[in-house]
Short mmCIF file of C-alpha atoms in Angstrom, two decimals:
data_model
loop_
_atom_site.label_atom_id
_atom_site.label_comp_id
_atom_site.label_asym_id
_atom_site.label_seq_id
_atom_site.Cartn_x
_atom_site.Cartn_y
_atom_site.Cartn_z
CA MET A 1 -1.45 -22.41 13.40
CA ALA A 2 1.44 -24.65 12.26
CA HIS A 3 1.28 -28.23 11.02
CA GLY A 4 4.01 -30.87 11.30
CA GLY A 5 7.70 -30.46 12.01
CA GLY A 6 11.10 -31.05 10.40
CA SER A 7 14.65 -29.95 9.83
CA ALA A 8 16.19 -26.95 8.12
CA PRO A 9 16.89 -27.16 4.36
CA SER A 10 20.41 -27.99 3.25
CA PRO A 11 22.76 -25.15 2.22
CA ALA A 12 22.46 -26.25 -1.43
CA ASP A 13 18.66 -26.13 -1.26
CA LEU A 14 18.77 -22.70 0.35
CA LYS A 15 20.72 -21.46 -2.69
CA ILE A 16 17.93 -22.78 -4.89
CA LEU A 17 15.25 -21.18 -2.75
CA GLU A 18 16.95 -17.78 -3.00
CA ASN A 19 15.86 -17.72 -6.67
CA VAL A 20 12.21 -18.31 -5.80
CA GLU A 21 10.31 -14.99 -5.90
CA CYS A 22 8.09 -15.69 -2.87
CA PHE A 23 10.87 -17.04 -0.61
CA HIS A 24 11.57 -14.42 2.06
CA GLY A 25 14.42 -16.14 3.93
CA PRO A 26 14.37 -16.04 7.75
CA LEU A 27 11.04 -14.48 8.69
CA SER A 28 9.13 -14.63 11.95
CA ARG A 29 5.50 -15.67 12.17
CA HIS A 30 4.59 -12.16 13.32
CA VAL A 31 6.21 -10.42 10.33
CA ALA A 32 4.68 -12.92 7.86
CA GLU A 33 1.22 -12.28 9.31
CA SER A 34 1.72 -8.53 9.12
CA LEU A 35 2.77 -8.66 5.44
CA LEU A 36 -0.11 -10.90 4.41
CA ARG A 37 -2.80 -9.15 6.47
CA HIS A 38 -1.92 -5.64 5.28
CA ASN A 39 -0.93 -6.29 1.68
CA GLY A 40 -2.41 -9.65 0.68
CA VAL A 41 -5.83 -10.98 -0.24
CA VAL A 42 -7.31 -14.44 0.31
CA GLY A 43 -4.92 -17.00 -1.18
CA THR A 44 -1.77 -14.84 -1.00
CA PHE A 45 1.16 -16.94 0.23
CA LEU A 46 4.87 -16.81 0.94
CA LEU A 47 7.68 -19.22 1.78
CA ARG A 48 9.97 -18.54 4.73
CA LEU A 49 12.48 -20.01 7.14
CA CYS A 50 10.52 -20.28 10.38
CA SER A 51 12.49 -18.69 13.21
CA GLU A 52 10.09 -20.32 15.69
CA GLU A 53 10.68 -23.86 14.29
CA LYS A 54 14.47 -24.39 14.08
CA GLU A 55 14.57 -22.58 10.73
CA CYS A 56 12.40 -25.20 9.01
CA LEU A 57 10.97 -24.30 5.63
CA GLY A 58 7.45 -22.98 6.11
CA LEU A 59 4.54 -21.62 4.13
CA SER A 60 2.19 -18.86 5.32
CA VAL A 61 -1.09 -18.14 3.54
CA ARG A 62 -3.76 -15.47 3.98
CA GLY A 63 -7.28 -16.74 4.68
CA THR A 64 -10.52 -14.79 4.97
CA ASP A 65 -10.10 -13.88 8.64
CA ASN A 66 -6.75 -15.34 9.56
CA VAL A 67 -3.23 -16.20 8.41
CA PHE A 68 -2.35 -19.90 8.46
CA HIS A 69 1.13 -21.38 8.79
CA PHE A 70 2.36 -24.77 7.53
CA ILE A 71 5.67 -26.60 7.91
CA ILE A 72 7.22 -28.21 4.82
CA ARG A 73 8.71 -31.31 6.44
CA PHE A 74 12.29 -32.34 5.66
CA ASP A 75 13.81 -35.46 7.22
CA GLY A 76 17.27 -34.98 5.73
CA GLN A 77 16.40 -36.84 2.54
CA ASN A 78 12.87 -35.98 1.40
CA TYR A 79 10.66 -32.91 1.55
CA ALA A 80 6.95 -33.47 2.13
CA PHE A 81 4.09 -31.04 1.68
CA GLY A 82 0.59 -32.42 1.32
CA THR A 83 0.58 -35.19 -1.25
CA CYS A 84 3.94 -34.15 -2.71
CA VAL A 85 7.02 -35.99 -1.41
CA SER A 86 10.36 -35.44 -3.13
CA PRO A 87 14.09 -35.13 -2.38
CA ASP A 88 14.13 -32.19 -4.82
CA VAL A 89 13.13 -28.85 -3.30
CA ASN A 90 12.38 -27.60 -6.82
CA ARG A 91 9.57 -30.16 -7.09
CA ILE A 92 8.06 -28.90 -3.81
CA VAL A 93 8.13 -25.33 -5.13
CA GLU A 94 6.53 -26.45 -8.41
CA HIS A 95 3.78 -28.19 -6.44
CA ILE A 96 3.08 -25.01 -4.45
CA TYR A 97 2.86 -22.97 -7.68
CA GLU A 98 0.37 -25.47 -9.09
CA ARG A 99 -2.17 -23.80 -6.76
CA PRO A 100 -3.11 -26.70 -4.48
CA THR A 101 -6.02 -26.36 -2.08
CA LEU A 102 -5.13 -26.67 1.61
CA ASP A 103 -7.35 -27.95 4.40
CA VAL A 104 -6.89 -25.57 7.34
CA GLY A 105 -8.85 -27.87 9.65
CA GLN A 106 -10.59 -25.27 11.82
CA LYS A 107 -14.37 -25.19 11.89
CA LYS A 108 -14.64 -21.52 12.76
CA PHE A 109 -12.68 -20.57 9.63
CA ALA A 110 -13.13 -21.50 5.99
CA ASP A 111 -12.30 -25.19 5.53
CA LYS A 112 -10.10 -24.81 2.45
CA ILE A 113 -7.77 -22.20 0.98
CA THR A 114 -6.28 -22.28 -2.53
CA LEU A 115 -2.70 -21.01 -2.92
CA THR A 116 -3.27 -18.32 -5.53
CA PHE A 117 -1.04 -15.24 -5.27
CA PRO A 118 2.70 -15.58 -4.45
CA TYR A 119 3.83 -12.64 -2.32
CA PRO A 120 7.17 -11.56 -3.82
CA ARG A 121 10.25 -10.81 -1.76
CA GLU A 122 10.96 -7.75 -3.90
CA VAL A 123 7.94 -5.45 -4.34
CA SER A 124 8.02 -2.41 -6.62
CA GLU A 125 6.63 0.73 -5.05
CA PRO A 126 5.53 4.09 -6.41
CA LYS A 127 7.90 6.90 -5.55
CA ILE A 128 5.71 8.55 -2.93
CA TYR A 129 6.62 8.77 0.71
CA GLU A 130 5.23 9.86 4.01
CA ARG A 131 5.65 13.40 5.28
CA THR A 132 5.51 14.19 8.95
CA PRO A 133 3.12 17.09 9.57
CA GLN A 134 3.20 19.25 12.66
CA SER A 135 1.13 18.00 15.56
CA LEU A 136 -2.48 19.05 15.15
CA ASN A 137 -5.45 19.21 17.47
CA GLU A 138 -8.04 17.60 15.19
CA GLU A 139 -10.99 19.08 17.04
CA LYS A 140 -9.72 22.61 16.29
CA MET A 141 -8.77 21.99 12.65
CA THR A 142 -10.57 24.08 10.08
CA GLU A 143 -12.08 22.43 7.00
CA GLU A 144 -9.29 23.92 4.89
CA ALA A 145 -6.66 22.47 7.22
CA ARG A 146 -8.29 19.04 7.01
CA ARG A 147 -8.21 19.19 3.23
CA LYS A 148 -4.56 20.22 3.14
CA LEU A 149 -3.62 17.43 5.55
CA SER A 150 -5.38 14.87 3.35
CA THR A 151 -3.16 15.79 0.37
CA LEU A 152 -0.02 14.44 2.04
CA PRO A 153 1.33 11.45 0.08
CA LEU A 154 0.73 8.12 1.82
CA SER A 155 2.55 4.80 1.72
CA VAL A 156 1.96 1.99 -0.75
CA SER A 157 -0.47 0.10 1.52
CA GLY A 158 -3.27 2.59 0.90
CA LYS A 159 -4.42 6.18 0.80
CA GLU A 160 -7.23 8.31 2.25
CA GLY A 161 -8.33 11.87 1.66
CA TRP A 162 -10.97 14.35 0.57
CA LEU A 163 -11.92 14.48 -3.12
CA THR A 164 -14.87 16.08 -4.90
CA LYS A 165 -16.73 13.67 -7.17
CA LEU A 166 -19.44 13.96 -9.81
CA GLY A 167 -22.62 12.01 -9.04
CA ARG A 168 -23.70 9.36 -11.52
CA VAL A 169 -27.43 9.85 -10.93
CA LYS A 170 -27.59 13.50 -9.89
CA LYS A 171 -24.95 15.34 -11.88
CA ASN A 172 -23.72 17.51 -9.03
CA TRP A 173 -20.37 17.73 -7.30
CA LYS A 174 -19.99 16.50 -3.73
CA MET A 175 -16.98 16.30 -1.43
CA ARG A 176 -16.39 12.76 -0.18
CA TRP A 177 -13.77 10.98 1.92
CA PHE A 178 -12.05 8.45 -0.35
CA VAL A 179 -10.32 5.32 0.96
CA LEU A 180 -8.00 3.11 -1.10
CA GLU A 181 -7.24 -0.10 0.79
CA LYS A 182 -5.65 -3.12 -0.88
CA ASN A 183 -7.61 -3.55 -4.13
CA ILE A 184 -10.72 -1.58 -3.09
CA LEU A 185 -11.52 2.11 -3.71
CA SER A 186 -14.54 3.40 -1.77
CA TYR A 187 -15.87 6.76 -0.58
CA TYR A 188 -17.77 8.02 2.46
CA LYS A 189 -19.54 11.14 3.70
CA ALA A 190 -16.93 11.59 6.44
CA PRO A 191 -13.77 9.93 7.83
CA GLY A 192 -14.64 6.96 10.01
CA ALA A 193 -18.08 6.36 8.47
CA SER A 194 -18.91 2.65 8.39
CA LYS A 195 -20.93 2.49 5.16
CA PRO A 196 -19.70 3.60 1.73
CA CYS A 197 -21.87 6.17 -0.04
CA GLY A 198 -22.01 4.27 -3.32
CA GLU A 199 -20.59 1.42 -5.33
CA VAL A 200 -17.02 0.42 -4.48
CA ILE A 201 -14.44 -0.10 -7.21
CA ASN A 202 -12.24 -3.18 -7.39
CA MET A 203 -8.91 -2.04 -8.86
CA ALA A 204 -8.55 -5.43 -10.56
CA ASP A 205 -11.52 -4.35 -12.73
CA CYS A 206 -10.06 -0.92 -13.48
CA VAL A 207 -9.29 -0.32 -17.16
CA ALA A 208 -7.96 3.26 -16.94
CA VAL A 209 -6.74 5.91 -14.50
CA GLN A 210 -6.14 9.21 -16.26
CA ARG A 211 -6.13 12.99 -16.03
CA GLU A 212 -9.20 14.83 -17.25
CA PHE A 213 -9.28 18.36 -18.65
CA LEU A 214 -12.58 20.12 -17.94
CA PRO A 215 -13.47 23.79 -18.45
CA ASP A 216 -13.15 25.84 -15.25
CA LEU A 217 -11.97 22.81 -13.22
CA LYS A 218 -8.38 22.04 -12.36
CA PHE A 219 -6.76 18.90 -10.98
CA CYS A 220 -9.39 16.48 -12.39
CA PHE A 221 -8.85 12.76 -12.95
CA SER A 222 -10.96 9.66 -13.49
CA VAL A 223 -11.05 5.97 -12.64
CA ARG A 224 -12.79 3.85 -15.26
CA THR A 225 -14.10 0.27 -15.21
CA SER A 226 -16.14 -1.55 -17.84
CA THR A 227 -19.36 -0.40 -16.14
CA ARG A 228 -18.69 3.12 -14.89
CA THR A 229 -16.43 6.16 -14.88
CA LEU A 230 -15.72 7.89 -11.57
CA LEU A 231 -14.82 11.54 -12.18
CA MET A 232 -13.29 13.59 -9.37
CA TYR A 233 -10.88 16.39 -8.53
CA SER A 234 -8.63 17.48 -5.67
CA ASP A 235 -7.61 20.94 -4.51
CA SER A 236 -4.01 20.79 -5.78
CA GLN A 237 -1.83 19.33 -8.51
CA GLU A 238 0.27 17.60 -5.86
CA ALA A 239 -2.74 15.76 -4.44
CA THR A 240 -3.94 14.71 -7.89
CA ASP A 241 -0.47 13.43 -8.83
CA SER A 242 -0.34 11.43 -5.59
CA TRP A 243 -3.75 9.82 -6.16
CA ILE A 244 -3.02 8.97 -9.80
CA SER A 245 0.34 7.43 -8.85
CA ILE A 246 -1.03 5.08 -6.19
CA LEU A 247 -4.14 4.19 -8.26
CA LEU A 248 -2.02 3.26 -11.29
CA PHE A 249 0.23 1.19 -9.03
CA LYS A 250 -2.76 -0.69 -7.59
CA GLN A 251 -4.30 -1.19 -11.04
CA GLU A 252 -1.08 -2.68 -12.41
CA ARG A 253 -0.44 -4.84 -9.37
CA PHE A 254 -3.89 -6.41 -9.06
CA SER A 255 -4.72 -6.70 -12.75
CA LYS A 256 -1.48 -8.64 -13.37
CA SER A 257 -1.82 -10.99 -10.39
CA ARG A 258 -5.49 -11.86 -10.78
CA PRO A 259 -6.24 -15.21 -12.45
CA SER A 260 -9.30 -15.08 -14.68
CA SER A 261 -11.10 -17.73 -12.60
CA MET A 262 -10.39 -16.15 -9.21
CA ALA A 263 -11.91 -13.10 -7.50
CA LEU A 264 -10.01 -10.77 -5.20
CA SER A 265 -11.51 -9.59 -1.95
CA VAL A 266 -14.36 -7.19 -2.65
CA ALA A 267 -16.06 -5.03 -0.07
CA PRO A 268 -19.87 -5.14 -0.10
CA SER A 269 -21.48 -2.52 -2.32
CA SER A 270 -24.99 -1.20 -2.65
CA THR A 271 -27.19 -3.03 -5.17
CA GLU A 272 -28.80 0.18 -6.42
CA PRO A 273 -27.17 3.56 -7.04
CA ASP A 274 -27.75 6.09 -4.28
CA GLU A 275 -27.61 9.84 -4.64
CA ASP A 276 -23.80 9.76 -4.56
CA ASP A 277 -23.34 6.97 -7.08
#
């Protein structure tokens, strides 16, 4: 969805925009949607030169179920975005960073979205990378093979794998399939299960990710919020290092970008602890 139309920014204004952290230069609608859907939360936005609109200056923002696209109009003299009209592109950028609320104008989606989280052009990443395992017939994989496969480091977007966790109600150890996606850490009885076993953890609420040293148990670590501590272990030092690295990265990223008055996307959680919680 795009609104309005206009001309491309002047060369001088493009130089100014290059110093704006969320300006991504020439970027297609498809790539903008992919970045915001996979790595953003509601209110995450970026500025771009729209390849589909004569390289006009555009803004893309993540909604609840969709990504919306807006044109920042430029008639050769003035830029216009919402109620802000100015010949100075710096003023338009300032207006966007003042977190205005946009009317997306579609009844089937949320009526308004607040520009909250600028999506930077340069994103720091933990130093973990994909490995390419040999082709495997999943139906014939042993449990040990599944566990070893789950220890392979994953990319910055998220991570999944088997971990053994200590129950909060019943103090016993159970193997669970953990999923870290965006700012949410959850766990399931098996890969592909639709309902988490217990309370999910919002990494914006995480106060500590650290190694734990327990008698007779190796490769332990914990994730702590103000209300609970999730204690778990993997089957290798490599897997534990990988989990700690990505969890610390997520904690730092979301805790720094979260305004005190705004909530990040949170998956539904059970209201009462179950046997896994």
